[in-house]
XYZ file of C-alpha atoms in Angstrom:
310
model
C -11.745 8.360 -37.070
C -10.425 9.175 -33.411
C -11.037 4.958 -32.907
C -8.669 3.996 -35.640
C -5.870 6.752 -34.794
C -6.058 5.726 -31.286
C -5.192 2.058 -32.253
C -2.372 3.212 -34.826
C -0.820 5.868 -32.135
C -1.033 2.805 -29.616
C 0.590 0.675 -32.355
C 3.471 3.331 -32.986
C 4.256 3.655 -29.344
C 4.457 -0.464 -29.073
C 7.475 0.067 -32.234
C 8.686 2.615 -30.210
C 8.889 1.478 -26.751
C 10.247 -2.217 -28.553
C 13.264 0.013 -30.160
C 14.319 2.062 -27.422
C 11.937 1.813 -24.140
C 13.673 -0.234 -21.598
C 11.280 -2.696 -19.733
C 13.515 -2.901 -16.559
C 15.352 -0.833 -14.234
C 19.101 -1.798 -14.300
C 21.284 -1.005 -11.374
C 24.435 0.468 -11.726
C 27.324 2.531 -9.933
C 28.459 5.527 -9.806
C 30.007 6.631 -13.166
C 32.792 7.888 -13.187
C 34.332 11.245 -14.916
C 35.368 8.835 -18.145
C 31.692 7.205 -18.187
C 30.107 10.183 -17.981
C 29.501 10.273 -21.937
C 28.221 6.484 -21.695
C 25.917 7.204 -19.139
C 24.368 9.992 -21.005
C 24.376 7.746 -24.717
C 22.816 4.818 -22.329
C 20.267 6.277 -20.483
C 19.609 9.809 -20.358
C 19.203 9.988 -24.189
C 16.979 7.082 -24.318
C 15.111 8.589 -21.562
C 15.798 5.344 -19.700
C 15.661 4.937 -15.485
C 18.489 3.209 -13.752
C 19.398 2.893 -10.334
C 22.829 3.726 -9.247
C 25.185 2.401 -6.322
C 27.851 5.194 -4.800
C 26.620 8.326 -4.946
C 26.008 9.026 -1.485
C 29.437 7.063 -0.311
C 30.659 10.377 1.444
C 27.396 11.586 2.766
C 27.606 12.053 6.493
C 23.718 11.607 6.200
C 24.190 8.294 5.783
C 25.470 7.283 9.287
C 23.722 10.583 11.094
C 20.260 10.906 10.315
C 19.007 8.964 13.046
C 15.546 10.570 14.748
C 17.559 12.172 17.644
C 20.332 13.627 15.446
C 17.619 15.340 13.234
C 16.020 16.557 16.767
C 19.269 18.126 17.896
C 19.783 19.604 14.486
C 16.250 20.636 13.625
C 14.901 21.036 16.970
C 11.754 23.539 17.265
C 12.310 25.258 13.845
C 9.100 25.492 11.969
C 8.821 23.491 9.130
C 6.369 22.562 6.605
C 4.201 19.742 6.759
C 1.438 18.742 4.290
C -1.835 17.007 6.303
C -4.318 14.869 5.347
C -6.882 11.957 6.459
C -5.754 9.120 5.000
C -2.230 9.649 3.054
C -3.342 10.866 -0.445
C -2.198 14.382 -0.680
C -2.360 15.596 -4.875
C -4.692 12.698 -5.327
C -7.948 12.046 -6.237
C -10.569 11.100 -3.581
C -14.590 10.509 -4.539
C -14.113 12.143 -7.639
C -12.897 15.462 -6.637
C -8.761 16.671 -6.810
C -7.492 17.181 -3.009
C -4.890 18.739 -1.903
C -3.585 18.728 1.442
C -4.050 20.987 4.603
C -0.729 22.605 4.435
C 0.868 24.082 7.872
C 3.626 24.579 9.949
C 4.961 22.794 12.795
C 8.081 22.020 15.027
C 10.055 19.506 13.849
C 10.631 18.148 17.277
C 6.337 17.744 16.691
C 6.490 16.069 13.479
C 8.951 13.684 14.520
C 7.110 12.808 17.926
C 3.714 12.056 15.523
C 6.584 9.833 13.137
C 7.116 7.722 15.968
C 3.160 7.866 17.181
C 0.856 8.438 14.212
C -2.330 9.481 14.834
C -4.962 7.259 13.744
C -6.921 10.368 12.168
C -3.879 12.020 9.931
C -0.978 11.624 8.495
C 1.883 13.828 8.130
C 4.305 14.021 5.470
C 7.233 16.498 4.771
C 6.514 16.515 0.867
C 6.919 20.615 -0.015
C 9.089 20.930 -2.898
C 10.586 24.428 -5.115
C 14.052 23.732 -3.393
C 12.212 22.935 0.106
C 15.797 21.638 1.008
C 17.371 25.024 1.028
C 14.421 26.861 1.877
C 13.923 24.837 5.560
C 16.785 21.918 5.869
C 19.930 23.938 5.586
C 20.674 23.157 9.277
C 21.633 19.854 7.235
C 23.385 20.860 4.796
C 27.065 19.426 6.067
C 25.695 16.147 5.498
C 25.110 15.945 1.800
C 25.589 17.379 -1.221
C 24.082 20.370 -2.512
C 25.031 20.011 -6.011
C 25.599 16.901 -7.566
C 29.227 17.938 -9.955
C 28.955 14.529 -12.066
C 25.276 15.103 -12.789
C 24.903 18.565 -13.470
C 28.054 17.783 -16.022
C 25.909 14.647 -17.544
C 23.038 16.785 -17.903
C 25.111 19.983 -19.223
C 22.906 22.311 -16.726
C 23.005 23.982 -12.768
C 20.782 22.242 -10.177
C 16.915 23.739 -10.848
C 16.140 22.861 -6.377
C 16.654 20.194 -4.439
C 13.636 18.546 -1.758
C 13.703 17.236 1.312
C 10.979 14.097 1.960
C 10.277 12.473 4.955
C 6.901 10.658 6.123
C 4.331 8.503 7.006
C 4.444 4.832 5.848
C 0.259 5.487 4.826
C 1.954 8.610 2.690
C 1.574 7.643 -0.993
C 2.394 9.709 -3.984
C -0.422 9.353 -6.431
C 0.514 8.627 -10.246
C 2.181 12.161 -12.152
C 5.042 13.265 -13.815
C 7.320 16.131 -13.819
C 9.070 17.882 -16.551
C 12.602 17.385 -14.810
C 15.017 15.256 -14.784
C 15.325 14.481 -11.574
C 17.830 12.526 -9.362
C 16.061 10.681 -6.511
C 18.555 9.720 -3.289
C 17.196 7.751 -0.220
C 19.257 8.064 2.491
C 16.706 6.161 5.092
C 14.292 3.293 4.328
C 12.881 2.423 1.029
C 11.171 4.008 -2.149
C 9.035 2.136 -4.278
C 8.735 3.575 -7.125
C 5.592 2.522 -10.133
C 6.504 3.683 -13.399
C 5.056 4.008 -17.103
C 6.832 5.500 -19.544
C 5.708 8.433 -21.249
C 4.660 6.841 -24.527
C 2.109 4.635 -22.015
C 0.285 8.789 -21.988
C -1.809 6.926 -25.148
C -3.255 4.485 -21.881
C -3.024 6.962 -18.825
C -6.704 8.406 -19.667
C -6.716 11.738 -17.735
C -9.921 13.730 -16.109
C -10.718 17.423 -15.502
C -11.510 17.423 -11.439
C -12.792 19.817 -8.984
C -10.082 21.211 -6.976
C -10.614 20.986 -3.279
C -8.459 21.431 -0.449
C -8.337 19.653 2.852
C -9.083 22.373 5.701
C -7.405 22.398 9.786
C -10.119 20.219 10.559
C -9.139 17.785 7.567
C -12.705 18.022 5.621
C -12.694 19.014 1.951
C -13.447 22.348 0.749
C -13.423 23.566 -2.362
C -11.036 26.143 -3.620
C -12.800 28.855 -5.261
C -9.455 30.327 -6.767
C -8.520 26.701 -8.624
C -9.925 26.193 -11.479
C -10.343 22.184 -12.656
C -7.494 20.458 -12.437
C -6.310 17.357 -14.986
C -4.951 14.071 -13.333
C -4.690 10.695 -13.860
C -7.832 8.517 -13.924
C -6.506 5.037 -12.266
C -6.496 3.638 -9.153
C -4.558 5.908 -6.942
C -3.128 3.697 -4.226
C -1.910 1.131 -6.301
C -2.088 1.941 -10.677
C -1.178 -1.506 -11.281
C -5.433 -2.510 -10.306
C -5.847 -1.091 -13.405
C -3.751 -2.743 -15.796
C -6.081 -4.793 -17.207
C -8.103 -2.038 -18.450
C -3.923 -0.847 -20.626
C -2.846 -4.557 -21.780
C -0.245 -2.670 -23.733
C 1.260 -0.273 -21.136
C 4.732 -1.012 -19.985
C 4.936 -0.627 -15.891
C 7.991 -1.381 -13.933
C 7.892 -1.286 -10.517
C 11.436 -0.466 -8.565
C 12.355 -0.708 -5.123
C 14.845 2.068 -4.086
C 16.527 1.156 -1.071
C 19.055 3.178 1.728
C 22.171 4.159 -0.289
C 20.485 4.586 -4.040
C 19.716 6.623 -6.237
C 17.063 6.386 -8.913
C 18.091 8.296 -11.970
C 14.311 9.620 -13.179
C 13.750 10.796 -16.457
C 11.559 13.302 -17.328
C 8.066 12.821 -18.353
C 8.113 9.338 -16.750
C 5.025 8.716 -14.779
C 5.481 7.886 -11.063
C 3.608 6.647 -8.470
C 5.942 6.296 -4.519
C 5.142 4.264 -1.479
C 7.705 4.374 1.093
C 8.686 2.246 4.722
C 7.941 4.055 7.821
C 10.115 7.087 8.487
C 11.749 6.991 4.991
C 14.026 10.066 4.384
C 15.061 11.353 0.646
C 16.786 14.429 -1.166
C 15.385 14.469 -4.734
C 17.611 16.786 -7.089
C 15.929 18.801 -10.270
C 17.656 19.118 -13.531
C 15.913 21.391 -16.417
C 15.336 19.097 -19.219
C 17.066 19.762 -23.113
C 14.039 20.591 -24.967
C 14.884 17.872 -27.973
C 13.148 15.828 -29.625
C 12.343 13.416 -26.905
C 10.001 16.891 -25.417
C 8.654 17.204 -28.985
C 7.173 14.011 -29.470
C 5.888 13.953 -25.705
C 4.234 17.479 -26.193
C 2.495 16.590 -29.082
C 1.774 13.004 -27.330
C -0.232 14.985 -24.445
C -1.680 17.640 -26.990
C -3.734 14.998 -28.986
C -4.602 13.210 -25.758
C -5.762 16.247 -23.613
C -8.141 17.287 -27.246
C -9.882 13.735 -26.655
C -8.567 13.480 -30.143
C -7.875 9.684 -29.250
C -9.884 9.222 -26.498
C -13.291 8.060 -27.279
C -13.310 3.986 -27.478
């Protein structure tokens, strides 16, 4: 029985994602107050990505976040940095979940090891609840803190708003959130590898150990975690696997200095990023409509194994 509902659920989500999934990322500018309805009908509805041009046209960030303005700004304030061997922080590694060593350090510091990485970690400013206002505010001339035309789009306040900055090895294994989220790079490049949610019938998750890198960057388990559910593909690169999902749907999109990637929620992501990339990712609660409904029940019958067994 779970055989033949797993092939009709995979048929329904091919219908689906034929009606209404886009299968590219279009790029777009800035809408303005009079688009603002469009935009919405076009692609927040549909629960469809698209870059946009313009939104970061009056950032000062744009022309000033060069290494030695962020020292002069920054300078020995403590931040937080996540640590790890080899670049996969929230990732699995030889079959257990890891998470990174998490500490703080001078900025001053983590920029130095930015322009000299260690051969033996790799640091990467990844902390997120609003890590923007909680540690960056020294910065906060140089952007926006609340983005008027989307929280107007969306019909809701800012939820936080991250600061990233890393590592070229840094990679940000395949998840999603339940935000909408508004991703801006201001430095570098993004690249972004997405499914959409109704690909959840192909994304085949696992119950892991949860382990923790220590200050000496070896594993440990955490005794206070219990298992923890992620993604079983390849988790450097999820595209390996595509042979193993001939129906999923990925698009891969390269965010470059000056865009932002308009991120819908419940879109799975996977990020690798040029050398010293620097973002500001903003939040938005999602409208729980029927978009959530369908993608709650989605992940309830997958997570029961319901559909699972081949």
């Amino acid at each position: 029985i779970s055989l033949v509902m797993n092939i009709k659920l995979q048929e329904i989500c091919t219908t689906l994602k034929e009606l209404y999934v886009c299968s590219s990322c279009k790029t777009i500018q800035k809408p303005c107050e009079d688009d603002y309805l469009n935009f919405h009908q076009n692609y927040v509805s549909k629960n469809c990505p698209v870059k946009i041009r313009g939104c970061m046209d009056k950032w000062n960030a744009r022309e000033l976040w060069t290494n030695q303005y962020l020292s002069d700004k920054m300078g020995d304030k403590y931040i937080t940095v996540a640590m790890t061997p080899n670049g996969l922080a929230d990732a699995v590694i030889d079959d257990k979940f890891s998470l990174p060593f998490e500490t703080k350090m001078k900025f001053n510091d983590f920029l130095d090891e930015l322009e000299s990485p260690q051969h033996e970690r790799v640091l990467y400013l990844q902390k997120q609840n609003s890590s923007f206002t909680d540690e960056f505010m020294e910065l906060n001339d140089d952007i926006e803190l609340q983005l008027d035309w989307a929280c107007e789009i969306f019909g809701t306040n800012l939820d936080a708003i991250n600061f990233w900055m890393g590592d070229s090895r840094a990679v940000t294994s395949l998840h999603k959130d339940p935000y909408e989220n508004m991703y801006s790079v201001v430095r570098g490049c993004k690249t972004f590898t997405l499914y959409p949610p109704l690909d959840r019938v192909y994304l085949k998750y696992k119950d892991y150990s949860t382990w923790r890198y220590n200050s000496k960057l070896i594993l440990e388990p955490c005794k206070d975690i219990g298992l923890t559910p992620w993604i079983d593909i390849n988790q450097r690169n999820p595209l390996i696997d595509l042979d193993s999902m001939p129906g999923a749907s990925p698009i891969v999109v390269d965010v470059y200095e000056g865009e932002t990637l308009y991120l819908p929620s419940y879109w799975y992501h996977h990020v690798q990023q040029t050398h010293g990339t620097i973002a500001i990712n903003y939040w938005y609660d999602i409208d729980y409509g029927p978009n959530y409904g369908l993608h709650s029940l989605l992940d309830e019958l997958m997570n029961r194994n319901i559909l699972n067994s081949q």
